[in-house]
XYZ file of C-alpha atoms in Angstrom:
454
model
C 95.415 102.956 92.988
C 92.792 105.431 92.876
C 93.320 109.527 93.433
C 92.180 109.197 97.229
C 94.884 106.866 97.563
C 97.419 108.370 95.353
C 96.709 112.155 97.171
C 96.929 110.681 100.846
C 100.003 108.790 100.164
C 101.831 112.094 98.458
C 100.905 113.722 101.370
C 102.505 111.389 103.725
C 105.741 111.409 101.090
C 105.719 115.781 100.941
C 105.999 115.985 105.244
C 107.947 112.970 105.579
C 105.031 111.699 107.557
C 106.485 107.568 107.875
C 108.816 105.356 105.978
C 108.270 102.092 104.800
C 108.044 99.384 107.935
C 107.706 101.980 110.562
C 105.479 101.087 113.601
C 102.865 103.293 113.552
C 99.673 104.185 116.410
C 96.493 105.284 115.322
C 93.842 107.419 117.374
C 90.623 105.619 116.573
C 87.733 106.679 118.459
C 85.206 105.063 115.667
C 83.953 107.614 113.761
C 84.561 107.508 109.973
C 87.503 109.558 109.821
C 89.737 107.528 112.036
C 88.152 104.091 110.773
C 89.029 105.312 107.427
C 92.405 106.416 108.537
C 92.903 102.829 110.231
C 91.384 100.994 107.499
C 93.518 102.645 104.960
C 97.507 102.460 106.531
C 96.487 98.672 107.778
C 96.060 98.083 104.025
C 98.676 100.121 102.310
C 101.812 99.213 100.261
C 104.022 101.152 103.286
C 103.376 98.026 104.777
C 103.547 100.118 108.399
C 102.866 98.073 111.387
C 99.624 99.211 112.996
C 98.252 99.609 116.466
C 94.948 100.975 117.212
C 94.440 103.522 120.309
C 91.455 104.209 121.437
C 90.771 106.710 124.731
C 87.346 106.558 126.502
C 87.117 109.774 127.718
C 84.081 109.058 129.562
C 81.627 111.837 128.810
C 78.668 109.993 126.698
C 76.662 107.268 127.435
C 77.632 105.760 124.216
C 81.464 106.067 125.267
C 81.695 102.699 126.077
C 80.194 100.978 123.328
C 82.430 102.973 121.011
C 85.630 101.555 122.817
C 84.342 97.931 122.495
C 83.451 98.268 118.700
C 86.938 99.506 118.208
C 88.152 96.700 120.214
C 86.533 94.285 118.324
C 87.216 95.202 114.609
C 91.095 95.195 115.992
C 90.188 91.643 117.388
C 88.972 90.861 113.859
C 91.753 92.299 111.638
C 94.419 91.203 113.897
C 95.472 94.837 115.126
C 97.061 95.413 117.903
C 94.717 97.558 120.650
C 95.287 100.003 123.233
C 92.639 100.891 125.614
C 92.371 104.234 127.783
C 89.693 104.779 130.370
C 90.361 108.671 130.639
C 89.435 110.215 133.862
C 88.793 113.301 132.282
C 85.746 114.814 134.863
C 88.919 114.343 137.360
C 91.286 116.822 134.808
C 88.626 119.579 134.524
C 88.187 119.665 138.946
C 92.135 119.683 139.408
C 92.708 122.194 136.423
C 89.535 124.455 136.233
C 90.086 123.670 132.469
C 87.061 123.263 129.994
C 86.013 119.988 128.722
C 87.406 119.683 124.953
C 90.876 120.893 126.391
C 90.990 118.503 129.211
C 89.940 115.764 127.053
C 92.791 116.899 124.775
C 95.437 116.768 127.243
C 94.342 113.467 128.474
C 94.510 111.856 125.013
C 97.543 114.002 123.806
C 99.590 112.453 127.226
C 98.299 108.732 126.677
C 99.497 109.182 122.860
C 102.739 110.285 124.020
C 103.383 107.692 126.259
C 102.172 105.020 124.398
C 104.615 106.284 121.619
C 107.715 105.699 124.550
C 106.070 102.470 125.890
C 106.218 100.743 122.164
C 108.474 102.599 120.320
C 106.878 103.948 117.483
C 107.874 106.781 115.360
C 104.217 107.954 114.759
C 101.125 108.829 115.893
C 98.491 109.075 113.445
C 95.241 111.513 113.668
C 92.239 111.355 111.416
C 91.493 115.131 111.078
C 90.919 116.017 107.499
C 90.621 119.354 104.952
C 87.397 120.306 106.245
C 89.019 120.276 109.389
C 91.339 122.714 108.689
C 88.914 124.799 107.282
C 87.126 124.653 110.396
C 89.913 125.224 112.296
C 91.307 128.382 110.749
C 87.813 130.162 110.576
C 87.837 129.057 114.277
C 91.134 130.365 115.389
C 90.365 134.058 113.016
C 87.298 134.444 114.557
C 88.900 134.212 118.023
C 91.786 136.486 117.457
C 95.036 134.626 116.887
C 98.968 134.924 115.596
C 99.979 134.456 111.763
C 101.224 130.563 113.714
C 97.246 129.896 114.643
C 95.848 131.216 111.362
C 97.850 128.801 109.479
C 95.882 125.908 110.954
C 96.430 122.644 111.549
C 100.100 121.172 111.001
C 100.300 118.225 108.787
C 103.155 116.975 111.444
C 104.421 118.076 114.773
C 106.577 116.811 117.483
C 106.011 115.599 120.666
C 108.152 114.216 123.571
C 108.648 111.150 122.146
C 107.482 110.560 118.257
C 105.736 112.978 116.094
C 101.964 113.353 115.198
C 100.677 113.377 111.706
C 97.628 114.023 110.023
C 97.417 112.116 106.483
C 94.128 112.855 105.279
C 94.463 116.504 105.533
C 94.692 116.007 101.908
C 91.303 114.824 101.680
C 87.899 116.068 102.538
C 84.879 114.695 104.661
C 82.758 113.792 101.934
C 85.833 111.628 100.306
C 86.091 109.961 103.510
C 82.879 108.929 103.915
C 82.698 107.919 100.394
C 85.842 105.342 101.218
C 84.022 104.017 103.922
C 81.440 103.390 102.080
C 83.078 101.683 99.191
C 85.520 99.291 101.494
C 81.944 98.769 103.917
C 82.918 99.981 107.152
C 80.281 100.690 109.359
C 81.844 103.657 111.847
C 79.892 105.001 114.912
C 78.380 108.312 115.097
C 78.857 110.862 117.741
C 75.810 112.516 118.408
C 77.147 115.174 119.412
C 78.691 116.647 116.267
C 74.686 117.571 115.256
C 74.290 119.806 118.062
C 74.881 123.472 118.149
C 76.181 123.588 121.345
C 79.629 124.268 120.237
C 80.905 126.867 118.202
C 83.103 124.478 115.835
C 79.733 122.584 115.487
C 78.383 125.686 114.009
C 80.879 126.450 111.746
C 80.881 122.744 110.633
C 77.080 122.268 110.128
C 76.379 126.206 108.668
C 79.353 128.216 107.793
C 81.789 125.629 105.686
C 78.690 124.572 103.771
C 78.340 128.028 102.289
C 81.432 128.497 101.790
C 81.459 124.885 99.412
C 78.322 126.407 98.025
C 80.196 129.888 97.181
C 83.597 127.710 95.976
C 83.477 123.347 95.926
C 87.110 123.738 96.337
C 86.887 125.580 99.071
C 89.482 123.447 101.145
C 92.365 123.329 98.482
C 91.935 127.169 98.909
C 92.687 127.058 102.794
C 95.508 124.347 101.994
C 97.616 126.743 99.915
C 96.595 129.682 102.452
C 98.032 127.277 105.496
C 100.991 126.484 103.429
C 101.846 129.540 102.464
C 101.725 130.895 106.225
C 103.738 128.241 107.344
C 106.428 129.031 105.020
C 106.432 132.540 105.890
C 106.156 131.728 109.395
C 109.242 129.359 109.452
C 111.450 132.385 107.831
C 110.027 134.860 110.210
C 110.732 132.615 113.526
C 114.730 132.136 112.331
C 115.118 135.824 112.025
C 113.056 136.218 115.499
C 115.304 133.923 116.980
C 118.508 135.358 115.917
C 117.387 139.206 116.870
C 116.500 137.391 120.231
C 119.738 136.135 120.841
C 120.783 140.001 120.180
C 118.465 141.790 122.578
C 119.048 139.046 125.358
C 121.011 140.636 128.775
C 119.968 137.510 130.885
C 118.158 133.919 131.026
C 117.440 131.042 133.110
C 114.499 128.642 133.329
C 112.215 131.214 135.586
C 113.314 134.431 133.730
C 114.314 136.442 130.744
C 115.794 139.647 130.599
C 115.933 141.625 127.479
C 117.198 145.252 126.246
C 114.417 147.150 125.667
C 116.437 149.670 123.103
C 117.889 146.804 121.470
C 113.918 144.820 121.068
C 112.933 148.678 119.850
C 115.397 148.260 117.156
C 113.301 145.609 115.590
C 110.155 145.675 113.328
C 106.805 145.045 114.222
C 106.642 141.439 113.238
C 109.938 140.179 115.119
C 109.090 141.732 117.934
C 105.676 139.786 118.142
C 107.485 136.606 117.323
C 110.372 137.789 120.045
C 107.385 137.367 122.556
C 105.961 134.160 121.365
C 109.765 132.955 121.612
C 110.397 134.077 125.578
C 106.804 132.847 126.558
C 107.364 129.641 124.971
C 111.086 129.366 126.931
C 109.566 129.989 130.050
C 105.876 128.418 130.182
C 106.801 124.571 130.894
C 103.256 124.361 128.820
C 102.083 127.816 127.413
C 98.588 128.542 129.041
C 95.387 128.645 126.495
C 94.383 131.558 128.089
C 97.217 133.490 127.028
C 95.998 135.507 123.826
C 97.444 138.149 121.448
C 95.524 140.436 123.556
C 98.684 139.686 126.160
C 101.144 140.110 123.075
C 99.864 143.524 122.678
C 99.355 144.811 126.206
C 103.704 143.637 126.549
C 104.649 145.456 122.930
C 102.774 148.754 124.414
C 104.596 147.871 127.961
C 107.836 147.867 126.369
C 107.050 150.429 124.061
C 105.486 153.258 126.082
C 107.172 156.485 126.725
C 106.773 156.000 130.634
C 109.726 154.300 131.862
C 108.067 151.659 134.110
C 105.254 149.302 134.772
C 103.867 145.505 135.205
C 101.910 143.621 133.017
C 100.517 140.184 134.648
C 99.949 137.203 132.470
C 98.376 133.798 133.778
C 100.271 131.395 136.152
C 102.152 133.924 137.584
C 103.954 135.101 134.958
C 104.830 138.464 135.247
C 106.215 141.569 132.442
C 108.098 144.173 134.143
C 109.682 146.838 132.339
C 112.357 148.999 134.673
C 113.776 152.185 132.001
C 116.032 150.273 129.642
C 115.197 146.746 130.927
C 112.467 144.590 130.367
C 111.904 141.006 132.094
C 109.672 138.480 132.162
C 109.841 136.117 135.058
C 107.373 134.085 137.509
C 106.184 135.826 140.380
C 105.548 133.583 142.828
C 102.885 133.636 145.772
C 106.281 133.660 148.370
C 109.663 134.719 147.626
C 112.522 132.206 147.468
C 114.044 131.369 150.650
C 117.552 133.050 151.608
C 120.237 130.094 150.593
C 123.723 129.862 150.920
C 126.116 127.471 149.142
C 129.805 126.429 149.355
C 131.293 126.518 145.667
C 133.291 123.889 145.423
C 135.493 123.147 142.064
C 134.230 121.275 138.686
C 130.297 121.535 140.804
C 127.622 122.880 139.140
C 125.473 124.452 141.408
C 121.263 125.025 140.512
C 120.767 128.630 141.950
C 117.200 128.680 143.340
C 116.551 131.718 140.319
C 117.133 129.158 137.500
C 120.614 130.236 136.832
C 123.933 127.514 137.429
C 127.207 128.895 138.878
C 130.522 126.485 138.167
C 134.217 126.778 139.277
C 137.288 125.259 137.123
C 140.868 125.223 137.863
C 142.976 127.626 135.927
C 142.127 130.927 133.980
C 140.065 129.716 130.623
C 137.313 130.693 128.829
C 134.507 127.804 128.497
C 133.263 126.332 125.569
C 130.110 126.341 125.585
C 127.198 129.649 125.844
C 127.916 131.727 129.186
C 126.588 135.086 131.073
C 129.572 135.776 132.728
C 133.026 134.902 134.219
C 134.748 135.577 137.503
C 138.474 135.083 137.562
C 139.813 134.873 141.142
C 142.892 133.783 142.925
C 143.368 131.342 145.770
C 143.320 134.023 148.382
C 139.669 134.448 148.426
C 139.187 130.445 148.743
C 137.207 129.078 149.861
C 134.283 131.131 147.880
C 130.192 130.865 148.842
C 127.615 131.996 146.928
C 124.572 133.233 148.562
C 121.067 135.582 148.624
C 121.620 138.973 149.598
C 121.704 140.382 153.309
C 120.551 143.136 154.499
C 124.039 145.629 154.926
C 126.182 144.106 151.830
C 128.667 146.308 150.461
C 131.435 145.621 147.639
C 133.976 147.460 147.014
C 134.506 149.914 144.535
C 137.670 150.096 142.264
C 140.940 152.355 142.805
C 139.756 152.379 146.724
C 136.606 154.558 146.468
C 135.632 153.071 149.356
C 132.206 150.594 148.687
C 128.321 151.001 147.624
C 125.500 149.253 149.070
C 123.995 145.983 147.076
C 121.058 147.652 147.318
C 121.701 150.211 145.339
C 124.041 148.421 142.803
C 120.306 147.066 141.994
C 118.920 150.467 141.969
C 121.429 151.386 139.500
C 121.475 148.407 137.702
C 117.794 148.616 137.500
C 117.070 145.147 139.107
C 113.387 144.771 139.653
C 113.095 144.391 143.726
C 111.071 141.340 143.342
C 113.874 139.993 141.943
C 116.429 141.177 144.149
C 115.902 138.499 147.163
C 117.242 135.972 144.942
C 119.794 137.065 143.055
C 123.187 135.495 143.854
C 125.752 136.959 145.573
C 129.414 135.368 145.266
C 131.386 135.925 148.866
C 135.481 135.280 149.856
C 136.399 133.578 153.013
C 136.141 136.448 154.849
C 132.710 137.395 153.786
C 133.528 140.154 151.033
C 131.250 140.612 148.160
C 133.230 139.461 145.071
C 130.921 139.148 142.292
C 127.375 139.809 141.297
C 126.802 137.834 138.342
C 125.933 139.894 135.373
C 126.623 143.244 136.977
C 129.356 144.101 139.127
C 133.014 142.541 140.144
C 135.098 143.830 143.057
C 138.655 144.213 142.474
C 141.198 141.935 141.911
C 143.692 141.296 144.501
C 146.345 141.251 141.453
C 147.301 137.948 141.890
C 147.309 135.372 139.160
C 143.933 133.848 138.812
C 143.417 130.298 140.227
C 140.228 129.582 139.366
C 137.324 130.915 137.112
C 133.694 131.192 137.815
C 131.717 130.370 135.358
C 127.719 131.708 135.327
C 125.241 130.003 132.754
């Protein structure tokens, strides 16, 4: 076994890429890289069982030769083959996305489920050190977090499998060299000569120099992505717990923080709190978003003045409101008023994201809550509901009542927010409970039931 071998199959050991027998996919578009790549794990002593993938995308004349010599050296070898023509031209007019990223989704969907439809544990990419060279000068040049500078990731998840990238340990020139010696004969994309595209650039001129300057150039940028993973990994578990500390509020369309509490924090958490919250609440997090938006929310939350918006893309919106911050989606019409009958061991989906449940008895659940609501059978049955215009609760030790309206106002409740924030009524229509902010009194009889808001 030669040191090619012996490096790629360490790597594969050091991120617990595959075990021994596992059924394994293989991107192969049939370049050298992922011929190599297929070439290689077909013939190694894992003894994986190998399927090929290929995705036309559709873009270059040559697009569909490529896809039938792939087909046929799987015909030949006796690998299995799966075939994608990729309507990616249709991706780019329903998403206004650019081409590479399109194409990317496309491929990175197919993978996924492919990995469902069969069942295997991974998916297998041909990108290599130079690569991740190419890819960290990229994502510098740009502007990006500590997370992007560290590069590619030798694994990652997705839906249903993982991805993983064994040759990182390996450059281009070692590549080609294996191809060479075991006599495939991979296509070329013409396109990687042009200088059309910035990665192109960097490829053909900067990395060059760079080997010129230092031949190890790439076992450099390894330890530098390995060491900014490592510190990344700490720095996310301490985000994550100081998150759980300056959290007031969240549901799947927003997240409410206290602004003292994320002020308490250093520089560096409270970047990563960000990350966290936008990840939460972005089904997908946009490309477009940049650390250009990190910064604009850290002076928003920040600032001396006690108020303000900041608008991020897809309708996400920052609002800070004197002690509170929140990020939620604004939406291009507010929610509908709604009105539901609580009814016991029911959980209900409140149009804002949030659930609302009722159980018999007085307890205290098991599992994370926002609040609880302890109320006797008198008030039975209960609804909850959006606000109308005129509710009043009452106030305690018979001050009389206040005005929803300005509960929010006092409670610093962004108004966009206000139309559909639940409202929990008694038979006869009294306000009971706002969730998170104010009860009415009890009637001081034992408690029958308890609310429970997640």
């Amino acid at each position: 076994m030669n040191d090619f071998d012996l490096r790629v199959l360490k790597n594969c050991e050091k991120h617990k890429m595959v075990s021994k027998g596992d059924k394994v996919l293989i991107g192969v578009s049939g370049g050298p890289d992922s011929m190599a790549l297929l070439h290689f794990f077909s013939e190694s002593p894992l003894q994986l069982n190998v399927e090929a993938v290929h995705v036309d995308h559709g873009l270059r004349e040559s697009s569909a030769a490529d896809a039938t010599y792939v087909e046929a050296y799987c015909r030949t070898h006796h690998i299995p083959f799966h075939l994608l023509h990729a309507d990616v031209k249709g991706k780019i007019e329903e998403t206004g996305k650019g081409v590479q990223e399109a194409a990317r989704e496309v491929r990175y969907a197919y993978f996924d489920q492919l990995m469902k439809e069969t069942g295997a544990a991974v998916m297998m990419i041909g990108q290599h050190a130079d690569d991740q060279v190419e890819t960290i000068l990229f994502r510098l040049m740009r502007g990006t977090s500590i997370r992007g500078a560290a590069g590619i990731q030798p694994v990652r998840s997705l839906a249903h499998g993982k991805v993983a990238r064994p040759f990182l340990a390996v450059t281009k020139n070692e590549i080609e060299q294996y191809c060479e010696q075991h006599d495939l004969k991979p296509r070329r994309d013409p396109t990687n000569e042009s200088d059309t595209y910035t990665r192109n650039r960097l490829r053909r001129h900067v990395i060059p120099l760079l080997k010129k300057e230092n031949p190890q150039i790439h076992e450099a940028f390894e330890r530098f992505s390995e060491e900014l993973s490592e510190d990344n990994e700490w720095l996310e578990k301490q985000a994550e717990n100081a998150l759980e500390d300056v959290c007031v509020l969240k549901s799947r369309e927003l997240f409410h923080l206290s602004v003292e509490k994320f002020r308490s924090y250093g520089l560096p958490l409270q970047r990563r709190m960000i990350q966290l919250i936008l990840n939460y609440l972005y089904a997908k997090v946009p490309t477009s978003l940049s650390s250009a938006h990190t910064r604009a929310i850290l002076d928003l939350l920040k600032q001396a003045h006690p108020s303000g918006d900041i608008h991020l893309p897809e309708f996400m919106t920052v609002t800070r409101s004197y002690g509170n911050g929140y990020f939620h989606f604004q939406r291009e019409t507010e929610t509908d008023p709604y009105c539901y009958l609580i009814d016991q061991e029911q959980l209900i989906d409140l149009p804002s994201g949030e659930k609302l449940e009722m159980r018999a008895g007085e307890i205290v659940p098991d599992k994370p809550y926002r609040d609880l609501y302890y109320v006797s059978e008198s008030f039975m049955p209960l609804t909850v509901r959006s606000r109308r215009d005129g509710d009043k609760m009452r106030l305690p030790d018979g001050k009389g009542s206040k005005k929803i309206k300005d509960v929010f106002i006092e409670k610093k409740v962004p108004v966009r927010l206000r139309h559909q924030y639940p409202v929990v009524t008694a038979a006869d229509g009294r306000v009971l409970w706002l969730p998170g902010l104010r009860k009415a009194p009890s009637d001081g009889k034992s408690a029958a039931y308890t609310l429970i808001y997640y």
